[in-house]
Amino acid sequence: MVAFGAIVVFAFYTPFACSDDYYQMSSNTNVNEAMQFLREYDREASGMCYRVTMSQWKFVTNITEYNHRRMLEELSLSSKFDRLSWRKAAVYDISRVPDPQARRQLMKIVRSSRAVLPEDKYLEPFDPHVPKPYPQPEIQSNHQYLLTNEQQYEQNEDSTEYPNYCDMQLDPEISRILAHSRIESELLYVWKSFRDKTGPKLKNRFMRYVQLANQAAFRASYDDPSFRSSVEEIYNQVAPLYKQLFTYVRRKLVQRYGGSVRSDGPIPAHLLGECKN
Ligand SMILES: *[C@@H]1O[C@H](CO)[C@@H](O)[C@H](O)[C@H]1NC(C)=O
Ligand SMILES: *[C@@H]1O[C@H](CO)[C@@H](O)[C@H](O)[C@H]1NC(C)=O
C-alpha cells in the first residue's frame, strides 16, 4: 500500500521544436488579420471552455450514460476546435506581429501541445467509438460498511450497526468513504477494491495516453530555452517544504493509525483521504 505519485509527463526542450523554421513556414504578414483572428479565437475559446466545463460538471454530479456521452462529444468538439485554431494561427508570420502579447498568444496556439499530432492520433483519446474510458467500479461486498456523512462517522465509529453497501460508485460513495472514514480496515478495503476493479481495465488506455502525450510534448516547445534546469531549480526550492509537510502528515497519521504507518516510511495511499493521488 505504497502511495504512488501520479505519473508526470515531462516534456523537455528539443532543438527541433525551438528552431525558427518551425514558425517561418507561415507566410501571411497581415497583422490586422492576425489580430482579428485572435479576437475571434478568444470569444470562441471562452464559449468552448464553458461548454466543456459544464458537461464535465454535469457528468461528475450526475453519472449517467447520457451525460457521459454528452461530455465526450463536447471534449471531441473542443479538440477539433483546438486543431482548427492551430491551423489558422499557423498561417501568420508571427515575427511580424508588433504587440508582444499578441505574438505570445499566437505562438501559444501554434504550440498547443496535442494539436501537433496527426489528426487520427490527436482525436484518439476522444473517439466515442472506442470502448468507454470511464471505469464504472462497483464494489460488491457482504461486509458491512459504513456510509454516512461526517457527523455520523464520528458518532458511529464503534457501532456495529452499519448498513450494507453493495454496488458502490466512485462518486459519491467511494469518494465519501475515503474522505471521511477513519476506520483503517474500511479504508483499505475500499481503496484496494476500487483499484482492483479499475486498474486492469484502464491500464492499456492509460499507457497509450502517456505515449501520445509524450509524442505531442516532444514536438511542442517552450519559451524558456533552459526549461529543464528551470524546472529542476523550482523543484529544489519547493522540496524542503514538501518534505516538512510530508513528515508532518505522516506523524499525524502515525498518531491516528499507529503501527500501520511506518514513522520512517512512505504514507500508505489508502490513508490519504482520497483516491486520486
Ligand atoms: C441527470 O441526468 C439525466 C440525463 O441523463 C437527466 O434526465 C436528469 O434530470 C439528471 N438529474 C438531475 C438530478 O439533474
Ligand atoms: C447486512 O447483511 C447481513 C448479512 O449479510 C445481515 O445479517 C444484516 O442484517 C444486514 N444489515 C442491514 C442493515 O441490512
PDB file of C-alpha atoms and ligand atoms in Angstrom:
ATOM      1  CA  MET A   1       0.000   0.000   0.000  1.00  0.00           C
ATOM      2  CA  VAL A   2       2.614   2.480  -1.020  1.00  0.00           C
ATOM      3  CA  ALA A   3       1.480   5.867  -2.272  1.00  0.00           C
ATOM      4  CA  PHE A   4       2.361   6.385  -5.885  1.00  0.00           C
ATOM      5  CA  GLY A   5       2.606   9.882  -7.252  1.00  0.00           C
ATOM      6  CA  ALA A   6       0.727  10.480 -10.475  1.00  0.00           C
ATOM      7  CA  ILE A   7       2.882   9.812 -13.491  1.00  0.00           C
ATOM      8  CA  VAL A   8       4.043  13.193 -14.584  1.00  0.00           C
ATOM      9  CA  VAL A   9       4.680  13.589 -18.251  1.00  0.00           C
ATOM     10  CA  PHE A  10       7.542  15.966 -18.636  1.00  0.00           C
ATOM     11  CA  ALA A  11       8.454  17.431 -21.915  1.00  0.00           C
ATOM     12  CA  PHE A  12      11.910  18.745 -22.451  1.00  0.00           C
ATOM     13  CA  TYR A  13      13.305  21.240 -24.831  1.00  0.00           C
ATOM     14  CA  THR A  14      14.297  19.778 -28.157  1.00  0.00           C
ATOM     15  CA  PRO A  15      16.377  21.625 -30.735  1.00  0.00           C
ATOM     16  CA  PHE A  16      13.855  20.806 -33.459  1.00  0.00           C
ATOM     17  CA  ALA A  17      10.950  22.344 -31.607  1.00  0.00           C
ATOM     18  CA  CYS A  18      12.620  25.651 -30.968  1.00  0.00           C
ATOM     19  CA  SER A  19      14.181  26.149 -34.333  1.00  0.00           C
ATOM     20  CA  ASP A  20      12.917  29.248 -36.128  1.00  0.00           C
ATOM     21  CA  ASP A  21      11.868  27.183 -39.155  1.00  0.00           C
ATOM     22  CA  TYR A  22       9.014  25.946 -37.103  1.00  0.00           C
ATOM     23  CA  TYR A  23       7.359  29.376 -37.323  1.00  0.00           C
ATOM     24  CA  GLN A  24       8.552  30.602 -40.663  1.00  0.00           C
ATOM     25  CA  MET A  25       6.528  28.174 -42.678  1.00  0.00           C
ATOM     26  CA  SER A  26       3.866  30.862 -42.224  1.00  0.00           C
ATOM     27  CA  SER A  27       3.608  33.497 -44.921  1.00  0.00           C
ATOM     28  CA  ASN A  28       0.646  35.708 -44.050  1.00  0.00           C
ATOM     29  CA  THR A  29       2.114  39.011 -42.888  1.00  0.00           C
ATOM     30  CA  ASN A  30      -1.182  40.862 -42.483  1.00  0.00           C
ATOM     31  CA  VAL A  31      -1.099  41.996 -38.874  1.00  0.00           C
ATOM     32  CA  ASN A  32      -4.718  43.225 -38.831  1.00  0.00           C
ATOM     33  CA  GLU A  33      -5.939  39.856 -39.946  1.00  0.00           C
ATOM     34  CA  ALA A  34      -3.876  38.176 -37.260  1.00  0.00           C
ATOM     35  CA  MET A  35      -5.354  40.462 -34.611  1.00  0.00           C
ATOM     36  CA  GLN A  36      -8.863  39.802 -35.910  1.00  0.00           C
ATOM     37  CA  PHE A  37      -8.186  36.074 -35.712  1.00  0.00           C
ATOM     38  CA  LEU A  38      -7.065  36.444 -32.104  1.00  0.00           C
ATOM     39  CA  ARG A  39     -10.236  38.329 -31.137  1.00  0.00           C
ATOM     40  CA  GLU A  40     -12.418  35.639 -32.695  1.00  0.00           C
ATOM     41  CA  TYR A  41     -10.339  32.925 -31.117  1.00  0.00           C
ATOM     42  CA  ASP A  42     -10.721  34.499 -27.713  1.00  0.00           C
ATOM     43  CA  ARG A  43     -14.502  34.616 -27.984  1.00  0.00           C
ATOM     44  CA  GLU A  44     -14.912  31.115 -29.354  1.00  0.00           C
ATOM     45  CA  ALA A  45     -12.409  29.536 -26.984  1.00  0.00           C
ATOM     46  CA  SER A  46     -14.219  31.017 -23.976  1.00  0.00           C
ATOM     47  CA  GLY A  47     -17.530  29.591 -25.172  1.00  0.00           C
ATOM     48  CA  MET A  48     -15.900  26.213 -25.826  1.00  0.00           C
ATOM     49  CA  CYS A  49     -14.283  26.167 -22.405  1.00  0.00           C
ATOM     50  CA  TYR A  50     -17.611  26.957 -20.768  1.00  0.00           C
ATOM     51  CA  ARG A  51     -19.436  24.158 -22.590  1.00  0.00           C
ATOM     52  CA  VAL A  52     -16.755  21.580 -21.816  1.00  0.00           C
ATOM     53  CA  THR A  53     -16.668  22.539 -18.142  1.00  0.00           C
ATOM     54  CA  MET A  54     -20.469  22.423 -17.871  1.00  0.00           C
ATOM     55  CA  SER A  55     -20.643  18.997 -19.476  1.00  0.00           C
ATOM     56  CA  GLN A  56     -17.920  17.681 -17.155  1.00  0.00           C
ATOM     57  CA  TRP A  57     -19.677  19.129 -14.153  1.00  0.00           C
ATOM     58  CA  LYS A  58     -22.989  17.573 -15.175  1.00  0.00           C
ATOM     59  CA  PHE A  59     -21.302  14.226 -15.563  1.00  0.00           C
ATOM     60  CA  VAL A  60     -19.437  14.187 -12.260  1.00  0.00           C
ATOM     61  CA  THR A  61     -22.504  15.328 -10.326  1.00  0.00           C
ATOM     62  CA  ASN A  62     -24.921  13.006 -12.113  1.00  0.00           C
ATOM     63  CA  ILE A  63     -23.228   9.957 -13.578  1.00  0.00           C
ATOM     64  CA  THR A  64     -25.487   8.740 -16.367  1.00  0.00           C
ATOM     65  CA  GLU A  65     -24.737   7.191 -19.715  1.00  0.00           C
ATOM     66  CA  TYR A  66     -26.313  10.202 -21.419  1.00  0.00           C
ATOM     67  CA  ASN A  67     -24.195  12.729 -19.508  1.00  0.00           C
ATOM     68  CA  HIS A  68     -21.098  10.693 -20.221  1.00  0.00           C
ATOM     69  CA  ARG A  69     -21.810  10.743 -23.942  1.00  0.00           C
ATOM     70  CA  ARG A  70     -22.535  14.473 -23.893  1.00  0.00           C
ATOM     71  CA  MET A  71     -19.224  15.113 -22.131  1.00  0.00           C
ATOM     72  CA  LEU A  72     -17.270  13.074 -24.689  1.00  0.00           C
ATOM     73  CA  GLU A  73     -18.987  14.938 -27.513  1.00  0.00           C
ATOM     74  CA  GLU A  74     -18.020  18.297 -26.054  1.00  0.00           C
ATOM     75  CA  LEU A  75     -14.434  17.149 -25.495  1.00  0.00           C
ATOM     76  CA  SER A  76     -14.239  15.945 -29.054  1.00  0.00           C
ATOM     77  CA  LEU A  77     -15.613  19.261 -30.395  1.00  0.00           C
ATOM     78  CA  SER A  78     -13.121  21.101 -28.258  1.00  0.00           C
ATOM     79  CA  SER A  79     -10.276  19.011 -29.707  1.00  0.00           C
ATOM     80  CA  LYS A  80     -11.398  19.773 -33.227  1.00  0.00           C
ATOM     81  CA  PHE A  81     -11.610  23.449 -32.380  1.00  0.00           C
ATOM     82  CA  ASP A  82      -8.047  23.433 -30.994  1.00  0.00           C
ATOM     83  CA  ARG A  83      -6.762  21.806 -34.105  1.00  0.00           C
ATOM     84  CA  LEU A  84      -8.603  24.158 -36.425  1.00  0.00           C
ATOM     85  CA  SER A  85      -7.297  27.139 -34.451  1.00  0.00           C
ATOM     86  CA  TRP A  86      -3.813  25.729 -34.698  1.00  0.00           C
ATOM     87  CA  ARG A  87      -4.131  25.558 -38.485  1.00  0.00           C
ATOM     88  CA  LYS A  88      -5.470  29.105 -38.679  1.00  0.00           C
ATOM     89  CA  ALA A  89      -2.822  30.538 -36.373  1.00  0.00           C
ATOM     90  CA  ALA A  90      -0.005  28.781 -38.202  1.00  0.00           C
ATOM     91  CA  VAL A  91      -0.548  30.795 -41.408  1.00  0.00           C
ATOM     92  CA  TYR A  92       0.607  34.033 -39.811  1.00  0.00           C
ATOM     93  CA  ASP A  93       4.200  35.097 -39.761  1.00  0.00           C
ATOM     94  CA  ILE A  94       4.344  35.610 -36.038  1.00  0.00           C
ATOM     95  CA  SER A  95       7.590  37.548 -36.112  1.00  0.00           C
ATOM     96  CA  ARG A  96       5.791  40.443 -37.896  1.00  0.00           C
ATOM     97  CA  VAL A  97       3.223  40.961 -35.128  1.00  0.00           C
ATOM     98  CA  PRO A  98       4.423  44.018 -33.147  1.00  0.00           C
ATOM     99  CA  ASP A  99       2.381  43.549 -29.964  1.00  0.00           C
ATOM    100  CA  PRO A 100       4.350  41.152 -27.724  1.00  0.00           C
ATOM    101  CA  GLN A 101       1.243  39.833 -26.014  1.00  0.00           C
ATOM    102  CA  ALA A 102      -0.487  39.053 -29.293  1.00  0.00           C
ATOM    103  CA  ARG A 103       2.705  37.403 -30.504  1.00  0.00           C
ATOM    104  CA  ARG A 104       2.778  35.265 -27.416  1.00  0.00           C
ATOM    105  CA  GLN A 105      -0.873  34.280 -27.814  1.00  0.00           C
ATOM    106  CA  LEU A 106      -0.334  33.249 -31.420  1.00  0.00           C
ATOM    107  CA  MET A 107       2.717  31.240 -30.509  1.00  0.00           C
ATOM    108  CA  LYS A 108       0.841  29.558 -27.714  1.00  0.00           C
ATOM    109  CA  ILE A 109      -1.923  28.464 -30.092  1.00  0.00           C
ATOM    110  CA  VAL A 110       0.602  27.206 -32.626  1.00  0.00           C
ATOM    111  CA  ARG A 111       2.497  25.331 -29.961  1.00  0.00           C
ATOM    112  CA  SER A 112      -0.545  23.956 -28.182  1.00  0.00           C
ATOM    113  CA  SER A 113       0.748  20.525 -27.459  1.00  0.00           C
ATOM    114  CA  ARG A 114      -1.614  17.865 -28.736  1.00  0.00           C
ATOM    115  CA  ALA A 115      -2.558  19.839 -31.826  1.00  0.00           C
ATOM    116  CA  VAL A 116       0.782  18.984 -33.385  1.00  0.00           C
ATOM    117  CA  LEU A 117      -0.141  15.312 -33.573  1.00  0.00           C
ATOM    118  CA  PRO A 118      -1.531  13.864 -36.798  1.00  0.00           C
ATOM    119  CA  GLU A 119      -5.324  14.036 -36.945  1.00  0.00           C
ATOM    120  CA  ASP A 120      -6.129  10.414 -36.138  1.00  0.00           C
ATOM    121  CA  LYS A 121      -3.833  10.317 -33.138  1.00  0.00           C
ATOM    122  CA  TYR A 122      -4.961  13.706 -31.988  1.00  0.00           C
ATOM    123  CA  LEU A 123      -8.589  12.685 -31.751  1.00  0.00           C
ATOM    124  CA  GLU A 124      -7.946   9.185 -30.480  1.00  0.00           C
ATOM    125  CA  PRO A 125      -8.484   9.900 -26.774  1.00  0.00           C
ATOM    126  CA  PHE A 126     -11.926  11.350 -27.537  1.00  0.00           C
ATOM    127  CA  ASP A 127     -13.210   8.854 -30.067  1.00  0.00           C
ATOM    128  CA  PRO A 128     -16.656   7.862 -28.759  1.00  0.00           C
ATOM    129  CA  HIS A 129     -16.441   4.556 -30.669  1.00  0.00           C
ATOM    130  CA  VAL A 130     -13.559   3.216 -28.672  1.00  0.00           C
ATOM    131  CA  PRO A 131     -14.643   1.437 -25.514  1.00  0.00           C
ATOM    132  CA  LYS A 132     -15.754   3.524 -22.601  1.00  0.00           C
ATOM    133  CA  PRO A 133     -12.736   5.026 -20.868  1.00  0.00           C
ATOM    134  CA  TYR A 134     -14.531   5.865 -17.683  1.00  0.00           C
ATOM    135  CA  PRO A 135     -14.425   2.959 -15.312  1.00  0.00           C
ATOM    136  CA  GLN A 136     -17.649   2.213 -13.538  1.00  0.00           C
ATOM    137  CA  PRO A 137     -16.344   0.499 -10.483  1.00  0.00           C
ATOM    138  CA  GLU A 138     -18.816  -1.349  -8.425  1.00  0.00           C
ATOM    139  CA  ILE A 139     -17.535  -2.748  -5.233  1.00  0.00           C
ATOM    140  CA  GLN A 140     -19.626  -5.615  -4.081  1.00  0.00           C
ATOM    141  CA  SER A 141     -19.385  -6.747  -0.580  1.00  0.00           C
ATOM    142  CA  ASN A 142     -21.119  -8.822   2.010  1.00  0.00           C
ATOM    143  CA  HIS A 143     -19.188  -6.949   4.614  1.00  0.00           C
ATOM    144  CA  GLN A 144     -20.941  -4.243   6.455  1.00  0.00           C
ATOM    145  CA  TYR A 145     -19.518  -0.873   5.616  1.00  0.00           C
ATOM    146  CA  LEU A 146     -20.441   2.432   6.976  1.00  0.00           C
ATOM    147  CA  LEU A 147     -21.579   5.081   4.571  1.00  0.00           C
ATOM    148  CA  THR A 148     -22.936   8.244   6.037  1.00  0.00           C
ATOM    149  CA  ASN A 149     -21.888  11.820   6.427  1.00  0.00           C
ATOM    150  CA  GLU A 150     -19.049  13.028   8.580  1.00  0.00           C
ATOM    151  CA  GLN A 151     -21.007  13.617  11.778  1.00  0.00           C
ATOM    152  CA  GLN A 152     -22.408  10.150  11.706  1.00  0.00           C
ATOM    153  CA  TYR A 153     -18.939   8.740  11.258  1.00  0.00           C
ATOM    154  CA  GLU A 154     -17.893  10.391  14.466  1.00  0.00           C
ATOM    155  CA  GLN A 155     -20.911   9.056  16.316  1.00  0.00           C
ATOM    156  CA  ASN A 156     -20.962   5.568  14.891  1.00  0.00           C
ATOM    157  CA  GLU A 157     -17.312   4.746  14.697  1.00  0.00           C
ATOM    158  CA  ASP A 158     -17.558   1.793  17.041  1.00  0.00           C
ATOM    159  CA  SER A 159     -21.104   0.863  16.277  1.00  0.00           C
ATOM    160  CA  THR A 160     -21.735  -2.493  14.642  1.00  0.00           C
ATOM    161  CA  GLU A 161     -24.986  -1.393  13.088  1.00  0.00           C
ATOM    162  CA  TYR A 162     -23.536  -0.418   9.755  1.00  0.00           C
ATOM    163  CA  PRO A 163     -25.809  -0.527   6.752  1.00  0.00           C
ATOM    164  CA  ASN A 164     -24.800  -2.878   3.945  1.00  0.00           C
ATOM    165  CA  TYR A 165     -23.407  -1.351   0.790  1.00  0.00           C
ATOM    166  CA  CYS A 166     -23.006  -3.143  -2.463  1.00  0.00           C
ATOM    167  CA  ASP A 167     -22.694  -1.569  -5.883  1.00  0.00           C
ATOM    168  CA  MET A 168     -20.798   1.465  -4.713  1.00  0.00           C
ATOM    169  CA  GLN A 169     -19.824   4.025  -7.338  1.00  0.00           C
ATOM    170  CA  LEU A 170     -16.759   6.250  -7.248  1.00  0.00           C
ATOM    171  CA  ASP A 171     -18.940   9.288  -6.884  1.00  0.00           C
ATOM    172  CA  PRO A 172     -20.258   9.785  -4.321  1.00  0.00           C
ATOM    173  CA  GLU A 173     -19.960   6.631  -2.208  1.00  0.00           C
ATOM    174  CA  ILE A 174     -16.318   5.623  -2.623  1.00  0.00           C
ATOM    175  CA  SER A 175     -15.026   9.193  -2.587  1.00  0.00           C
ATOM    176  CA  ARG A 176     -17.010   9.921   0.520  1.00  0.00           C
ATOM    177  CA  ILE A 177     -15.761   6.900   2.418  1.00  0.00           C
ATOM    178  CA  LEU A 178     -12.151   7.649   1.537  1.00  0.00           C
ATOM    179  CA  ALA A 179     -12.558  11.270   2.549  1.00  0.00           C
ATOM    180  CA  HIS A 180     -14.416  10.778   5.810  1.00  0.00           C
ATOM    181  CA  SER A 181     -13.926   7.307   7.201  1.00  0.00           C
ATOM    182  CA  ARG A 182     -11.306   6.915   9.910  1.00  0.00           C
ATOM    183  CA  ILE A 183     -11.612   3.144  10.132  1.00  0.00           C
ATOM    184  CA  GLU A 184      -8.477   1.688   8.654  1.00  0.00           C
ATOM    185  CA  SER A 185      -9.855  -1.688   7.610  1.00  0.00           C
ATOM    186  CA  GLU A 186     -12.683   0.026   5.771  1.00  0.00           C
ATOM    187  CA  LEU A 187     -10.349   2.452   4.018  1.00  0.00           C
ATOM    188  CA  LEU A 188      -8.029  -0.337   2.968  1.00  0.00           C
ATOM    189  CA  TYR A 189     -10.867  -2.488   1.711  1.00  0.00           C
ATOM    190  CA  VAL A 190     -12.465   0.302  -0.341  1.00  0.00           C
ATOM    191  CA  TRP A 191      -9.200   1.639  -1.756  1.00  0.00           C
ATOM    192  CA  LYS A 192      -7.925  -1.773  -2.758  1.00  0.00           C
ATOM    193  CA  SER A 193     -11.232  -2.917  -4.228  1.00  0.00           C
ATOM    194  CA  PHE A 194     -11.508   0.263  -6.269  1.00  0.00           C
ATOM    195  CA  ARG A 195      -8.012  -0.228  -7.670  1.00  0.00           C
ATOM    196  CA  ASP A 196      -8.588  -3.897  -8.392  1.00  0.00           C
ATOM    197  CA  LYS A 197     -11.777  -3.103 -10.278  1.00  0.00           C
ATOM    198  CA  THR A 198     -10.500  -0.182 -12.323  1.00  0.00           C
ATOM    199  CA  GLY A 199      -6.734  -0.597 -12.741  1.00  0.00           C
ATOM    200  CA  PRO A 200      -6.668  -3.559 -15.138  1.00  0.00           C
ATOM    201  CA  LYS A 201      -9.406  -2.038 -17.350  1.00  0.00           C
ATOM    202  CA  LEU A 202      -7.631   1.290 -17.651  1.00  0.00           C
ATOM    203  CA  LYS A 203      -4.065   0.099 -17.981  1.00  0.00           C
ATOM    204  CA  ASN A 204      -3.772  -0.152 -21.750  1.00  0.00           C
ATOM    205  CA  ARG A 205      -5.629   3.056 -22.417  1.00  0.00           C
ATOM    206  CA  PHE A 206      -3.520   4.904 -19.912  1.00  0.00           C
ATOM    207  CA  MET A 207      -0.263   3.622 -21.418  1.00  0.00           C
ATOM    208  CA  ARG A 208      -1.463   4.747 -24.833  1.00  0.00           C
ATOM    209  CA  TYR A 209      -2.389   8.140 -23.456  1.00  0.00           C
ATOM    210  CA  VAL A 210       1.070   8.608 -21.949  1.00  0.00           C
ATOM    211  CA  GLN A 211       2.632   7.609 -25.260  1.00  0.00           C
ATOM    212  CA  LEU A 212       0.578  10.168 -27.219  1.00  0.00           C
ATOM    213  CA  ALA A 213       1.116  12.898 -24.644  1.00  0.00           C
ATOM    214  CA  ASN A 214       4.861  12.321 -24.860  1.00  0.00           C
ATOM    215  CA  GLN A 215       4.825  12.433 -28.660  1.00  0.00           C
ATOM    216  CA  ALA A 216       2.992  15.743 -28.513  1.00  0.00           C
ATOM    217  CA  ALA A 217       5.255  17.105 -25.811  1.00  0.00           C
ATOM    218  CA  PHE A 218       8.390  16.371 -27.780  1.00  0.00           C
ATOM    219  CA  ARG A 219       7.050  18.329 -30.729  1.00  0.00           C
ATOM    220  CA  ALA A 220       5.927  21.268 -28.668  1.00  0.00           C
ATOM    221  CA  SER A 221       8.394  23.843 -27.476  1.00  0.00           C
ATOM    222  CA  TYR A 222       8.863  26.249 -24.613  1.00  0.00           C
ATOM    223  CA  ASP A 223       9.658  29.930 -24.262  1.00  0.00           C
ATOM    224  CA  ASP A 224      12.378  29.135 -21.791  1.00  0.00           C
ATOM    225  CA  PRO A 225      15.360  27.576 -23.565  1.00  0.00           C
ATOM    226  CA  SER A 226      16.669  26.208 -20.257  1.00  0.00           C
ATOM    227  CA  PHE A 227      13.309  24.708 -19.337  1.00  0.00           C
ATOM    228  CA  ARG A 228      14.827  21.577 -17.893  1.00  0.00           C
ATOM    229  CA  SER A 229      17.163  23.299 -15.462  1.00  0.00           C
ATOM    230  CA  SER A 230      14.481  25.880 -14.554  1.00  0.00           C
ATOM    231  CA  VAL A 231      12.123  23.096 -13.548  1.00  0.00           C
ATOM    232  CA  GLU A 232      14.860  21.441 -11.569  1.00  0.00           C
ATOM    233  CA  GLU A 233      15.642  24.699  -9.788  1.00  0.00           C
ATOM    234  CA  ILE A 234      11.987  25.248  -8.839  1.00  0.00           C
ATOM    235  CA  TYR A 235      11.757  21.691  -7.627  1.00  0.00           C
ATOM    236  CA  ASN A 236      14.810  22.161  -5.430  1.00  0.00           C
ATOM    237  CA  GLN A 237      13.257  25.271  -3.932  1.00  0.00           C
ATOM    238  CA  VAL A 238       9.998  23.538  -3.106  1.00  0.00           C
ATOM    239  CA  ALA A 239      11.462  20.215  -1.965  1.00  0.00           C
ATOM    240  CA  PRO A 240      12.335  21.213   1.642  1.00  0.00           C
ATOM    241  CA  LEU A 241       8.796  22.487   2.294  1.00  0.00           C
ATOM    242  CA  TYR A 242       7.332  19.405   0.673  1.00  0.00           C
ATOM    243  CA  LYS A 243       9.444  17.157   2.880  1.00  0.00           C
ATOM    244  CA  GLN A 244       8.377  19.011   6.004  1.00  0.00           C
ATOM    245  CA  LEU A 245       4.712  18.774   5.069  1.00  0.00           C
ATOM    246  CA  PHE A 246       5.125  15.102   4.275  1.00  0.00           C
ATOM    247  CA  THR A 247       6.728  14.314   7.636  1.00  0.00           C
ATOM    248  CA  TYR A 248       4.100  16.359   9.461  1.00  0.00           C
ATOM    249  CA  VAL A 249       1.250  14.458   7.810  1.00  0.00           C
ATOM    250  CA  ARG A 250       2.991  11.142   8.424  1.00  0.00           C
ATOM    251  CA  ARG A 251       3.454  11.980  12.108  1.00  0.00           C
ATOM    252  CA  LYS A 252      -0.258  12.774  12.451  1.00  0.00           C
ATOM    253  CA  LEU A 253      -1.143   9.519  10.709  1.00  0.00           C
ATOM    254  CA  VAL A 254       1.147   7.524  12.997  1.00  0.00           C
ATOM    255  CA  GLN A 255      -0.644   9.109  15.964  1.00  0.00           C
ATOM    256  CA  ARG A 256      -4.005   8.163  14.457  1.00  0.00           C
ATOM    257  CA  TYR A 257      -3.362   4.725  12.970  1.00  0.00           C
ATOM    258  CA  GLY A 258      -0.320   3.560  14.919  1.00  0.00           C
ATOM    259  CA  GLY A 259       1.666   0.627  13.574  1.00  0.00           C
ATOM    260  CA  SER A 260       0.095   0.637  10.096  1.00  0.00           C
ATOM    261  CA  VAL A 261       2.213   3.657   9.216  1.00  0.00           C
ATOM    262  CA  ARG A 262       5.980   3.373   9.496  1.00  0.00           C
ATOM    263  CA  SER A 263       7.438   6.508  11.023  1.00  0.00           C
ATOM    264  CA  ASP A 264      10.308   6.452   8.505  1.00  0.00           C
ATOM    265  CA  GLY A 265       8.465   5.015   5.502  1.00  0.00           C
ATOM    266  CA  PRO A 266       6.076   6.073   2.757  1.00  0.00           C
ATOM    267  CA  ILE A 267       2.495   7.062   3.562  1.00  0.00           C
ATOM    268  CA  PRO A 268       0.010   4.300   2.746  1.00  0.00           C
ATOM    269  CA  ALA A 269      -2.231   5.561  -0.065  1.00  0.00           C
ATOM    270  CA  HIS A 270      -5.498   4.435   1.498  1.00  0.00           C
ATOM    271  CA  LEU A 271      -4.943   6.760   4.462  1.00  0.00           C
ATOM    272  CA  LEU A 272      -4.581   9.916   2.402  1.00  0.00           C
ATOM    273  CA  GLY A 273      -8.267  10.682   2.255  1.00  0.00           C
ATOM    274  CA  GLU A 274      -8.834  10.379  -1.470  1.00  0.00           C
ATOM    275  CA  CYS A 275      -8.354   8.000  -4.327  1.00  0.00           C
ATOM    276  CA  LYS A 276      -6.983  10.354  -6.941  1.00  0.00           C
ATOM    277  CA  ASN A 277      -3.365  10.510  -5.895  1.00  0.00           C
TER     278      ASN A 277
HETATM  279  C1  LIG B   1     -29.348  13.504 -14.545  1.00  0.00           C
HETATM  280  O1  LIG B   1     -29.141  13.370 -15.919  1.00  0.00           O
HETATM  281  C2  LIG B   1     -30.275  12.931 -16.659  1.00  0.00           C
HETATM  282  C3  LIG B   1     -29.852  12.792 -18.098  1.00  0.00           C
HETATM  283  O2  LIG B   1     -29.119  11.618 -18.248  1.00  0.00           O
HETATM  284  C4  LIG B   1     -31.414  13.916 -16.508  1.00  0.00           C
HETATM  285  O3  LIG B   1     -32.568  13.441 -17.208  1.00  0.00           O
HETATM  286  C5  LIG B   1     -31.746  14.081 -15.043  1.00  0.00           C
HETATM  287  O4  LIG B   1     -32.728  15.079 -14.890  1.00  0.00           O
HETATM  288  C6  LIG B   1     -30.475  14.488 -14.282  1.00  0.00           C
HETATM  289  N1  LIG B   1     -30.770  14.514 -12.867  1.00  0.00           N
HETATM  290  C7  LIG B   1     -30.521  15.583 -12.117  1.00  0.00           C
HETATM  291  C8  LIG B   1     -30.838  15.462 -10.676  1.00  0.00           C
HETATM  292  O5  LIG B   1     -30.053  16.594 -12.568  1.00  0.00           O
HETATM  293  C1  LIG B   2     -26.358  -6.734   6.323  1.00  0.00           C
HETATM  294  O1  LIG B   2     -26.130  -8.044   5.848  1.00  0.00           O
HETATM  295  C2  LIG B   2     -26.098  -9.050   6.857  1.00  0.00           C
HETATM  296  C3  LIG B   2     -25.778 -10.375   6.199  1.00  0.00           C
HETATM  297  O2  LIG B   2     -25.010 -10.230   5.081  1.00  0.00           O
HETATM  298  C4  LIG B   2     -27.418  -9.091   7.625  1.00  0.00           C
HETATM  299  O3  LIG B   2     -27.326 -10.053   8.667  1.00  0.00           O
HETATM  300  C5  LIG B   2     -27.715  -7.714   8.187  1.00  0.00           C
HETATM  301  O4  LIG B   2     -28.987  -7.705   8.805  1.00  0.00           O
HETATM  302  C6  LIG B   2     -27.671  -6.656   7.118  1.00  0.00           C
HETATM  303  N1  LIG B   2     -27.784  -5.339   7.709  1.00  0.00           N
HETATM  304  C7  LIG B   2     -28.600  -4.404   7.250  1.00  0.00           C
HETATM  305  C8  LIG B   2     -28.613  -3.101   7.999  1.00  0.00           C
HETATM  306  O5  LIG B   2     -29.296  -4.568   6.259  1.00  0.00           O
END
